[in-house]
Short mmCIF file of C-alpha atoms and ligand atoms in Angstrom, two decimals:
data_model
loop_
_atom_site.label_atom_id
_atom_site.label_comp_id
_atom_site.label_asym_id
_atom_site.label_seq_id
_atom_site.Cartn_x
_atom_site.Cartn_y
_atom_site.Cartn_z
CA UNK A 108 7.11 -9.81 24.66
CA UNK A 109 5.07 -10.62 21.20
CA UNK A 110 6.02 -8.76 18.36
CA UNK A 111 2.98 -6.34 18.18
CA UNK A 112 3.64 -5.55 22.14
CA UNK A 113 6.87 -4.72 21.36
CA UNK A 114 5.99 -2.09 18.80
CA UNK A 115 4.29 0.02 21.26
CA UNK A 116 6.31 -1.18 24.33
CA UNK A 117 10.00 -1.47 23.40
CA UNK A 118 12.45 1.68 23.96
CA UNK A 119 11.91 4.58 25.44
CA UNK A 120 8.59 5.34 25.25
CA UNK A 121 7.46 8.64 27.53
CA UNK A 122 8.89 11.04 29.50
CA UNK A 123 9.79 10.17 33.15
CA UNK A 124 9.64 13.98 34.62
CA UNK A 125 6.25 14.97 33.51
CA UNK A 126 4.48 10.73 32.76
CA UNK A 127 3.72 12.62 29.49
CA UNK A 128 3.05 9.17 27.21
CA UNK A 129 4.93 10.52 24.39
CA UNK A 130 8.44 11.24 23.81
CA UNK A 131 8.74 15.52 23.86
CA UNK A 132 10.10 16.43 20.61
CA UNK A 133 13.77 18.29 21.82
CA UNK A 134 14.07 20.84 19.32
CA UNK A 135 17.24 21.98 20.85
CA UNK A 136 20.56 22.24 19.39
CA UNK A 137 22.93 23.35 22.76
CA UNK A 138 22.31 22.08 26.29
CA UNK A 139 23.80 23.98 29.32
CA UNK A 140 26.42 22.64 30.90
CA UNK A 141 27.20 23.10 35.18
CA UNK A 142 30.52 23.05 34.73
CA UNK A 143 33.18 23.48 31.83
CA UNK A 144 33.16 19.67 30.77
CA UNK A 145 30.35 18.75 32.93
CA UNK A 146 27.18 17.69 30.99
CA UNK A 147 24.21 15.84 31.55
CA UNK A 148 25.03 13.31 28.47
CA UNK A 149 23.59 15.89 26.11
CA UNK A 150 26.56 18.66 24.69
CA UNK A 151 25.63 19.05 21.00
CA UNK A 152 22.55 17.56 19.40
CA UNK A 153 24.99 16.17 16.15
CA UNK A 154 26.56 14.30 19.12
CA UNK A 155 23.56 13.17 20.48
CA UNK A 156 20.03 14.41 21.01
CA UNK A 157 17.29 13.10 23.46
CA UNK A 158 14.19 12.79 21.17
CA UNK A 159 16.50 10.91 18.82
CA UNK A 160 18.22 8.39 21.53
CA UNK A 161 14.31 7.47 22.34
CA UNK A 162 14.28 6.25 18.90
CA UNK A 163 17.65 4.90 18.29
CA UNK A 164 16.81 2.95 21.58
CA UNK A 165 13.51 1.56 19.95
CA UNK A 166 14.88 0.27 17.06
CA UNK A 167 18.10 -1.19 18.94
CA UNK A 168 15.07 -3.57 20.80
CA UNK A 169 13.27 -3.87 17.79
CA UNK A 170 16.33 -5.30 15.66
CA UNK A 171 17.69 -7.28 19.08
CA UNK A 172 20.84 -5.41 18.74
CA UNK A 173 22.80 -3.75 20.89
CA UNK A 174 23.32 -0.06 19.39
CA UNK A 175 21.41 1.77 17.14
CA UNK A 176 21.34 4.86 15.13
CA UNK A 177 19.57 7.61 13.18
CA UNK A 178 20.25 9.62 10.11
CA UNK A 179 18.97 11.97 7.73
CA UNK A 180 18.01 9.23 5.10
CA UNK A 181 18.78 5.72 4.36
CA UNK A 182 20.86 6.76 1.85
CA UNK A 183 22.95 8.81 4.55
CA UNK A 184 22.68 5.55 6.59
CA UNK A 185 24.20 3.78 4.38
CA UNK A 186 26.87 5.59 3.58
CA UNK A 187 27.71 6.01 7.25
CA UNK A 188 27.82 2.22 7.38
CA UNK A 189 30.24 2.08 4.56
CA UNK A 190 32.31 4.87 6.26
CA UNK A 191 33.68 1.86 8.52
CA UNK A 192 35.52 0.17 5.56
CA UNK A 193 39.03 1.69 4.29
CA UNK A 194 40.10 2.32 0.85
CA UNK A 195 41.42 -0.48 -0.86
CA UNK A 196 38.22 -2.77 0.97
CA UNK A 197 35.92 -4.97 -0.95
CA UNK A 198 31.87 -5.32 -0.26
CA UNK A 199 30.48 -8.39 -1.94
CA UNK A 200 27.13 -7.11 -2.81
CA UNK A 201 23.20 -8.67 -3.51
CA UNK A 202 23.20 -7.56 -7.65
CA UNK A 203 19.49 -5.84 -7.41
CA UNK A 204 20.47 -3.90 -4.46
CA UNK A 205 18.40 -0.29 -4.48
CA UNK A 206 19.20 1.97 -7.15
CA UNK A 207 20.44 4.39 -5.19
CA UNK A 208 22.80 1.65 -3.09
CA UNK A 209 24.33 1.02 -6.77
CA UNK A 210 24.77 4.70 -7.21
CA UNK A 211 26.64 4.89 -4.06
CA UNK A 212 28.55 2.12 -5.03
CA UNK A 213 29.64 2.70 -8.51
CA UNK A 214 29.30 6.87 -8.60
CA UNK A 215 30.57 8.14 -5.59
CA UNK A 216 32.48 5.39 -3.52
CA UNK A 217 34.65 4.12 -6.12
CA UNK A 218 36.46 7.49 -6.05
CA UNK A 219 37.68 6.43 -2.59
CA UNK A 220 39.10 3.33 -3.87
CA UNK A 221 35.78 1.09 -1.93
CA UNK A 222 35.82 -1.79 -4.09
CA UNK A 223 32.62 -4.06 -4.64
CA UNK A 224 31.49 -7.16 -6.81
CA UNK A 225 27.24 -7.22 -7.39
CA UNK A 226 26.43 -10.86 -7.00
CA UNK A 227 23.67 -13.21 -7.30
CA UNK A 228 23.71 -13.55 -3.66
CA UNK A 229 20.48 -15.99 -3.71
CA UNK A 230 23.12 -18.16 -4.77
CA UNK A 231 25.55 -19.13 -1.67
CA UNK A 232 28.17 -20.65 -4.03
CA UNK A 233 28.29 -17.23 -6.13
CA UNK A 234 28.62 -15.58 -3.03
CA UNK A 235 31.98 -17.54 -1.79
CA UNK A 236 33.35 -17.94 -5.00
CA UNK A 237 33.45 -13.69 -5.27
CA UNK A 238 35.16 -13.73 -1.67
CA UNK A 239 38.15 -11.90 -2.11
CA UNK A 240 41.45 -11.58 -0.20
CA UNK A 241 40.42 -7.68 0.25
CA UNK A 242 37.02 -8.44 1.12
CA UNK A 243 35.71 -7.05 4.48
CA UNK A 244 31.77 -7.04 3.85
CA UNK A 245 28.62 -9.41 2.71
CA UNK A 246 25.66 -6.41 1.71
CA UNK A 247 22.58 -8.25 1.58
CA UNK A 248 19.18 -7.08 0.29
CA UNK A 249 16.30 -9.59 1.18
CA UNK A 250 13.43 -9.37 0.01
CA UNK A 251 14.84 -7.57 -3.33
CA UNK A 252 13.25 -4.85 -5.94
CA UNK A 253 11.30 -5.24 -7.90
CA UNK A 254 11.73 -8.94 -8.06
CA UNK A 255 11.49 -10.31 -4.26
CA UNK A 256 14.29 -12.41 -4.65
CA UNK A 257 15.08 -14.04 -1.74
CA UNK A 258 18.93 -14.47 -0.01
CA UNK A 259 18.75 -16.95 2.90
CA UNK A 260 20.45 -15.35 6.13
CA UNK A 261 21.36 -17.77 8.22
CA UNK A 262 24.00 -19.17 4.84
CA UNK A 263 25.20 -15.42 4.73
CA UNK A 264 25.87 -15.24 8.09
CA UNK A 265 27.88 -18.79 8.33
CA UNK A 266 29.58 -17.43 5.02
CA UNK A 267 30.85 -14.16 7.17
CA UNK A 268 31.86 -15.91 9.48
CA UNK A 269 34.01 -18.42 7.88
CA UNK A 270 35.89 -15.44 6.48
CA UNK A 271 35.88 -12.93 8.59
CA UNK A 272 33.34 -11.12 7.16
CA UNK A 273 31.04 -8.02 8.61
CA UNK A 274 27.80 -9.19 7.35
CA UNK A 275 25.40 -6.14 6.51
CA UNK A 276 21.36 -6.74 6.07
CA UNK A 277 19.25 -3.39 4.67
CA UNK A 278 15.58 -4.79 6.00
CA UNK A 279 13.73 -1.85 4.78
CA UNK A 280 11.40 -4.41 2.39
CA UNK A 281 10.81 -7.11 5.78
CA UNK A 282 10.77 -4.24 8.51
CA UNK A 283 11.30 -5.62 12.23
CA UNK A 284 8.09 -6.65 12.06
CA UNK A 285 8.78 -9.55 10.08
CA UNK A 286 12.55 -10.34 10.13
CA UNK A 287 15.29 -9.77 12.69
CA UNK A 288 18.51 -10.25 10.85
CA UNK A 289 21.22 -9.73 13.72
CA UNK A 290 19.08 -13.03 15.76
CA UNK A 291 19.88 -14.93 12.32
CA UNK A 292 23.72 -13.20 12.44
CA UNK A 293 24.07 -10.52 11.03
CA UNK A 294 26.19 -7.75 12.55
CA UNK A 295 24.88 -4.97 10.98
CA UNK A 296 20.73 -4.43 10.07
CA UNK A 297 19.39 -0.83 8.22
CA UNK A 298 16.60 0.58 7.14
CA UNK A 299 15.09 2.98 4.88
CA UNK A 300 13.12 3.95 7.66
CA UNK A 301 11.39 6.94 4.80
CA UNK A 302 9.06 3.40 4.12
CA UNK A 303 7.63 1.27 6.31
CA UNK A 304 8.83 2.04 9.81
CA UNK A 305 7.85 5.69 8.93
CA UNK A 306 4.47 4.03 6.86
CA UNK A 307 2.87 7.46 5.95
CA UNK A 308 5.01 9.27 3.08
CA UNK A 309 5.74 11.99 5.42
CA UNK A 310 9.81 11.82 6.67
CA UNK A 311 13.20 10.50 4.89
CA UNK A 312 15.38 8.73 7.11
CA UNK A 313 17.44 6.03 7.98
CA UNK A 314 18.26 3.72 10.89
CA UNK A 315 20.88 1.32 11.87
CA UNK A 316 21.77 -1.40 14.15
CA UNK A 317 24.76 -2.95 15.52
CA UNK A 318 25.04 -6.27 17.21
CA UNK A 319 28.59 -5.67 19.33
CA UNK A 320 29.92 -2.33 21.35
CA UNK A 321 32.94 -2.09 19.09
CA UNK A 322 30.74 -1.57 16.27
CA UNK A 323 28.51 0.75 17.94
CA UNK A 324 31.48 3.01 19.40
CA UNK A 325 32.82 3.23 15.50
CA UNK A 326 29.51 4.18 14.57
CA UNK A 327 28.77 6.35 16.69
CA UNK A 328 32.37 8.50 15.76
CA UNK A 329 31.50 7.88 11.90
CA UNK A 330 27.76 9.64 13.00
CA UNK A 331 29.48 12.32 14.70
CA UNK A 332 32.41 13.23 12.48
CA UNK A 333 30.10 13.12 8.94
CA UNK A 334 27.19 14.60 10.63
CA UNK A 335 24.18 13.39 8.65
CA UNK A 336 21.75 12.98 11.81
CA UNK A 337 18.11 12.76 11.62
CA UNK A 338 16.15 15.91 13.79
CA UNK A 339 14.06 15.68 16.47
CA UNK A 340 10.67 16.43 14.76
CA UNK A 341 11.57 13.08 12.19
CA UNK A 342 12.75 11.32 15.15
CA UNK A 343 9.14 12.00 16.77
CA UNK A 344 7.47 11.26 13.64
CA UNK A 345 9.25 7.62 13.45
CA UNK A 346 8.60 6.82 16.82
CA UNK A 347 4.91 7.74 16.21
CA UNK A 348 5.33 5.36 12.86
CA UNK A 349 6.64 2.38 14.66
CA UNK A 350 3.15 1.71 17.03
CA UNK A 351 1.12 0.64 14.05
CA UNK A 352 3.81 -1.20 12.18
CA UNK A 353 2.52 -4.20 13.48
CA UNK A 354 -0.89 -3.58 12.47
CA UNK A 355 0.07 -1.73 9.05
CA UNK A 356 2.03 -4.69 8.08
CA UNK A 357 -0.74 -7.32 9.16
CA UNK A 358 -3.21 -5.32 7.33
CA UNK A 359 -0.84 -4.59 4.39
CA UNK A 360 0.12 -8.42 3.88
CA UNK A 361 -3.51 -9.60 4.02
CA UNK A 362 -4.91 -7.28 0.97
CA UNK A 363 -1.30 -8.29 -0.46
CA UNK A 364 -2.85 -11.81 -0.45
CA UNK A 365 -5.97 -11.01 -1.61
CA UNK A 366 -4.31 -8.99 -4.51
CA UNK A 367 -2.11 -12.12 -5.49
CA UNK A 368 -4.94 -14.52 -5.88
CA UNK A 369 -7.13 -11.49 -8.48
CA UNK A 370 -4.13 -11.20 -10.39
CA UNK A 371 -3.21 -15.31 -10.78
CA UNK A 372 -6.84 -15.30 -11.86
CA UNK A 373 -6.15 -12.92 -14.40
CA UNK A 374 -5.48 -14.14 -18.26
CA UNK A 375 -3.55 -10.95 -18.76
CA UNK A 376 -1.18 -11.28 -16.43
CA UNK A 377 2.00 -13.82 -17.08
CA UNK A 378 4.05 -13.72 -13.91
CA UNK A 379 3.42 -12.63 -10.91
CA UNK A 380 6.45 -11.61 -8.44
CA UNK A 381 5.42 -12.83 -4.32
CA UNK A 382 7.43 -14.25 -1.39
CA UNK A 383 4.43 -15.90 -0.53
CA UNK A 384 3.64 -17.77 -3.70
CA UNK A 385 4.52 -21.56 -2.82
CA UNK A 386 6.13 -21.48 -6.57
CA UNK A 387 8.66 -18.38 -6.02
CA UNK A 388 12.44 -18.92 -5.73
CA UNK A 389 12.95 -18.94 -2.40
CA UNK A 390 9.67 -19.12 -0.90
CA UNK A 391 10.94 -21.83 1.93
CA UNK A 392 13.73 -19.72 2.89
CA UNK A 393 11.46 -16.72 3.14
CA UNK A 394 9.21 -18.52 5.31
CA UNK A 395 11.84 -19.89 7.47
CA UNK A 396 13.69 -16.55 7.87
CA UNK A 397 10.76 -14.11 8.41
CA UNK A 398 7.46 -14.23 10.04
CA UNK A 399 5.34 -12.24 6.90
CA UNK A 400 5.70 -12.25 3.49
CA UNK A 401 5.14 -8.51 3.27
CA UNK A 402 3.30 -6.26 0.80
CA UNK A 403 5.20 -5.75 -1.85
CA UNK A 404 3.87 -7.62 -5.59
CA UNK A 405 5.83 -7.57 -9.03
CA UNK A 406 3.67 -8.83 -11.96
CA UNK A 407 3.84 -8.43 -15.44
CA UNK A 408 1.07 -7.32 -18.08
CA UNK A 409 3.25 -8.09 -20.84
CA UNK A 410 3.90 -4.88 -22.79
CA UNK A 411 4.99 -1.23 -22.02
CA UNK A 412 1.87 -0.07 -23.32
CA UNK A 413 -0.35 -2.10 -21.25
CA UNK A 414 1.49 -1.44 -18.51
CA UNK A 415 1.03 2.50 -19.32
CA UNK A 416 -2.72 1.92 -19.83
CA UNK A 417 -3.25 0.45 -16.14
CA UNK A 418 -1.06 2.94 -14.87
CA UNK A 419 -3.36 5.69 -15.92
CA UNK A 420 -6.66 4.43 -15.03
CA UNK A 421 -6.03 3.25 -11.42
CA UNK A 422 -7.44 5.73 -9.05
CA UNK A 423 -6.63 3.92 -5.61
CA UNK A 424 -3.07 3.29 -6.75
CA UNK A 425 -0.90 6.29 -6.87
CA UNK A 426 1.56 6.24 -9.45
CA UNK A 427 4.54 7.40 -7.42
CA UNK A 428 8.48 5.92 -6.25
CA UNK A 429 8.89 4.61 -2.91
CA UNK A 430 6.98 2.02 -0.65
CA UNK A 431 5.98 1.05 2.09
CA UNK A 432 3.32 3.85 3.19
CA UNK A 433 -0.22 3.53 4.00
CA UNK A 434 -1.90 4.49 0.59
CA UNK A 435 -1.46 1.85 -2.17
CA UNK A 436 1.82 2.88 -4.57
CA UNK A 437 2.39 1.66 -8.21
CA UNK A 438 4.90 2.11 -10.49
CA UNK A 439 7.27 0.80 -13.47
CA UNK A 440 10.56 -0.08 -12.47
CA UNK A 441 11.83 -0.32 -15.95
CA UNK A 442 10.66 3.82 -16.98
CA UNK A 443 11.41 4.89 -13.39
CA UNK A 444 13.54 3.33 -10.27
CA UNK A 445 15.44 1.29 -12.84
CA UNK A 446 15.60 3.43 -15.79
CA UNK A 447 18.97 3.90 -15.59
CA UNK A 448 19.93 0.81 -16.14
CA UNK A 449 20.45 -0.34 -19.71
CA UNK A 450 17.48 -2.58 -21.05
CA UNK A 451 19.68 -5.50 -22.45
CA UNK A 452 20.64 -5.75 -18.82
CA UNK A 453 17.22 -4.83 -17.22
CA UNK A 454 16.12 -8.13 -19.50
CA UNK A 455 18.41 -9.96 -18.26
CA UNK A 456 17.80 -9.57 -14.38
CA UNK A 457 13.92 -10.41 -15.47
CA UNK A 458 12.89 -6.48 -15.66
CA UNK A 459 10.85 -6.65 -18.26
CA UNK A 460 8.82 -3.51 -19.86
CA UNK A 461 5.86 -4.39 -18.62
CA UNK A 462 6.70 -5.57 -15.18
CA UNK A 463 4.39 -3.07 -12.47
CA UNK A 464 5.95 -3.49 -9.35
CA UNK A 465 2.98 -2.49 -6.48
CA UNK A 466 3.14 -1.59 -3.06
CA UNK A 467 -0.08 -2.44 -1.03
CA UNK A 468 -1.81 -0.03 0.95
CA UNK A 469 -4.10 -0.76 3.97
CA UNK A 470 -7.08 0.49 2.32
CA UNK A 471 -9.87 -1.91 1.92
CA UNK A 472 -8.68 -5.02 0.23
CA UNK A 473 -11.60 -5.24 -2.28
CA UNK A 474 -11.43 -1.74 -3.50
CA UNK A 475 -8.25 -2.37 -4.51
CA UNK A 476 -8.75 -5.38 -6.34
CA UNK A 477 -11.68 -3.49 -7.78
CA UNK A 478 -9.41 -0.40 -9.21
CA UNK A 479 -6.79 -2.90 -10.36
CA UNK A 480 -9.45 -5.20 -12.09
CA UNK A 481 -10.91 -1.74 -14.14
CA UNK A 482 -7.70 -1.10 -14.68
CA UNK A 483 -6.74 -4.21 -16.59
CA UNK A 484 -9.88 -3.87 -18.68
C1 PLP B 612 14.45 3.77 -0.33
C2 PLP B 612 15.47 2.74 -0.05
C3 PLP B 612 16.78 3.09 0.36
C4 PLP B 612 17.24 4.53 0.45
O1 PLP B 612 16.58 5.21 1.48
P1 PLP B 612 16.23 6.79 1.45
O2 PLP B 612 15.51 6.95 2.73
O3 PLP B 612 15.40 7.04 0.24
O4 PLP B 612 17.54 7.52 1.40
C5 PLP B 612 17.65 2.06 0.67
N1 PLP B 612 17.30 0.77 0.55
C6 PLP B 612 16.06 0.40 0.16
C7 PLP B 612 15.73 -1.05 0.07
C8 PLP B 612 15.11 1.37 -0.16
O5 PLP B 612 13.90 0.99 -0.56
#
């Protein structure tokens, strides 16, 4: 099946009793049960609920895995993922992982003794070299924000395995549109699903998927026991979402393109930040390794207040956090996603002040080069 089959195809996609073509949304908490014991599969929608196993079953075929599962947010996602280490375990980490990954990391996991190194991980050799007796776990983010940096995949994976690693992708920037992580090795893929596999700034949630049944079966416990599941209604809503991710990311890639070339033709703007720019750091690697370059650009106007000034006068650009959704996003990592971190070390990663980190929309691609260009006046 081609990809953009599969995102209408793949899963469960309808409802066998009625033919209705859509999955019913099981707002249900309790099913009856014939017999003490004696269930249909469904006891307790924490447990498991059927508008959410239609999903978790899409995105298992999506991602080529073999288990997969919903929660409340990616942020609960991940956290349920890093339920399956112990105390005293150590995560070898990409160093521009999502702010609120960091967070988890260094704010509320390091109370339980979870251990982690943020690496270069673009860099294999880094990577090994920070490989420590303790360590259970490579966490890879690829493409990275706000800089796209590239980690090649199929080097992680051979890295895990030489050491016995779990090897843990968050694909939220590629979707499984472009990339399938657990085909290149991977063990364990998630998503922000609240951005692209969602694509319309309407639900937070997260999905996982897990390439063996020993994974899945600890998974599923860790999603029962801590209880952050995602409800039926945001269940609906992603499977809804995931038909026109192929066509949303098509269409979101091409006025990505379009964008790049306006702003390389522009004197006032000094670098710009694109997978698919021949000259970015691991452009070969992100063509090998995914199928689309996606829609996210970094560039830099070269001041705070410049960067302030386009800000304000764009009108098809809303000046907002997140990604990934149908209507065009902008923002400035350095006064918002990555304010928190101190400048000296936001200069040093190659945050600079006035780096605008965009996410393209799939409105028409020459309106937005239009606003931008007015903009930058
Ligand atoms: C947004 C995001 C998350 C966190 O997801 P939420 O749905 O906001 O909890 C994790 N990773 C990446 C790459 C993200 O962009």
């Amino acid at each position: 099946m081609k990809s953009k089959t599969k995102m209408i195809h793949a899963g469960i996609t309808g409802d066998e009793k009625t033919g209705a073509v859509s999955v019913p949304i099981y707002q249900v908490s309790t099913y009856a049960q014939e017999a003490a014991g004696k269930h249909t599969g469904y006891e307790y929608s924490r447990t498991g609920n059927p508008t959410r196993h239609a999903l978790e079953t899409t995105i298992t075929q999506l991602e080529n895995g073999k288990s997969g599962f919903a929660f409340g947010s990616g942020m609960a996602a991940i956290t349920s993922i890093m339920m399956l280490m112990d105390s005293g375990d150590h995560i070898v980490m990409t160093d521009d992982v999502y702010g609120g990954t960091y967070r988890l990391m260094t704010g509320v996991l390091n109370r339980f003794n979870l251990d982690h190194s943020f690496i270069d991980t673009s860099d294999p050799d880094k990577v090994k070299a920070a490989i420590q007796p303790n360590t259970k776990a490579l966490y890879i983010e690829t493409p990275t924000n706000p800089l796209l940096k590239i980690t090649d995949l199929k080097k992680m994976a051979e890295i895990a395995k030489e050491n016995d690693l779990l090897l843990i992708v968050d694909n939220t920037f590629a979707t499984p549109y472009w990339q399938q992580p657990i085909d290149l090795g991977a063990d364990i893929v998630l998503h922000s699903a609240t951005k692209y596999i969602g694509g319309h700034s309407d639900v937070v949630a997260g999905l996982v998927v897990v390439n063996s049944e020993k994974l899945a079966e600890d998974l599923h416990y860790i999603q029962n026991s801590v209880g952050g599941v995602l409800g039926p209604q945001d269940s609906w809503l992603l499977m809804r979402g995931i038909k026109t991710l192929g066509l949303r990311m098509e269409a979101a890639e091409k006025n990505s393109q379009q964008l790049v070339e306006f702003l390389q033709s522009h004197p006032q703007v000094s670098t710009i930040y694109y997978p698919g720019l021949a000259d970015h750091k691991g452009h070969d690697i992100a063509k090998d390794q995914a199928d689309g370059f996606g829609a996210m650009i970094s560039f830099d106007v070269g001041s705070s207040e410049k960067a302030d000034e386009v800000l304000s006068k764009v009108k098809y650009f809303t000046l907002a956090e997140s990604l990934g959704a149908v209507e065009s996003l902008i923002s400035l990592p350095a006064k918002m996603t990555h304010a928190s971190i101190p400048r000296e070390r936001r200069l040093e990663l190659g945050i600079t002040d006035g780096l605008i980190r965009i996410s393209v929309g799939i409105e028409d691609g020459d309106d937005l080069i239009e606003d931008l260009k007015q903009a930058m006046e």
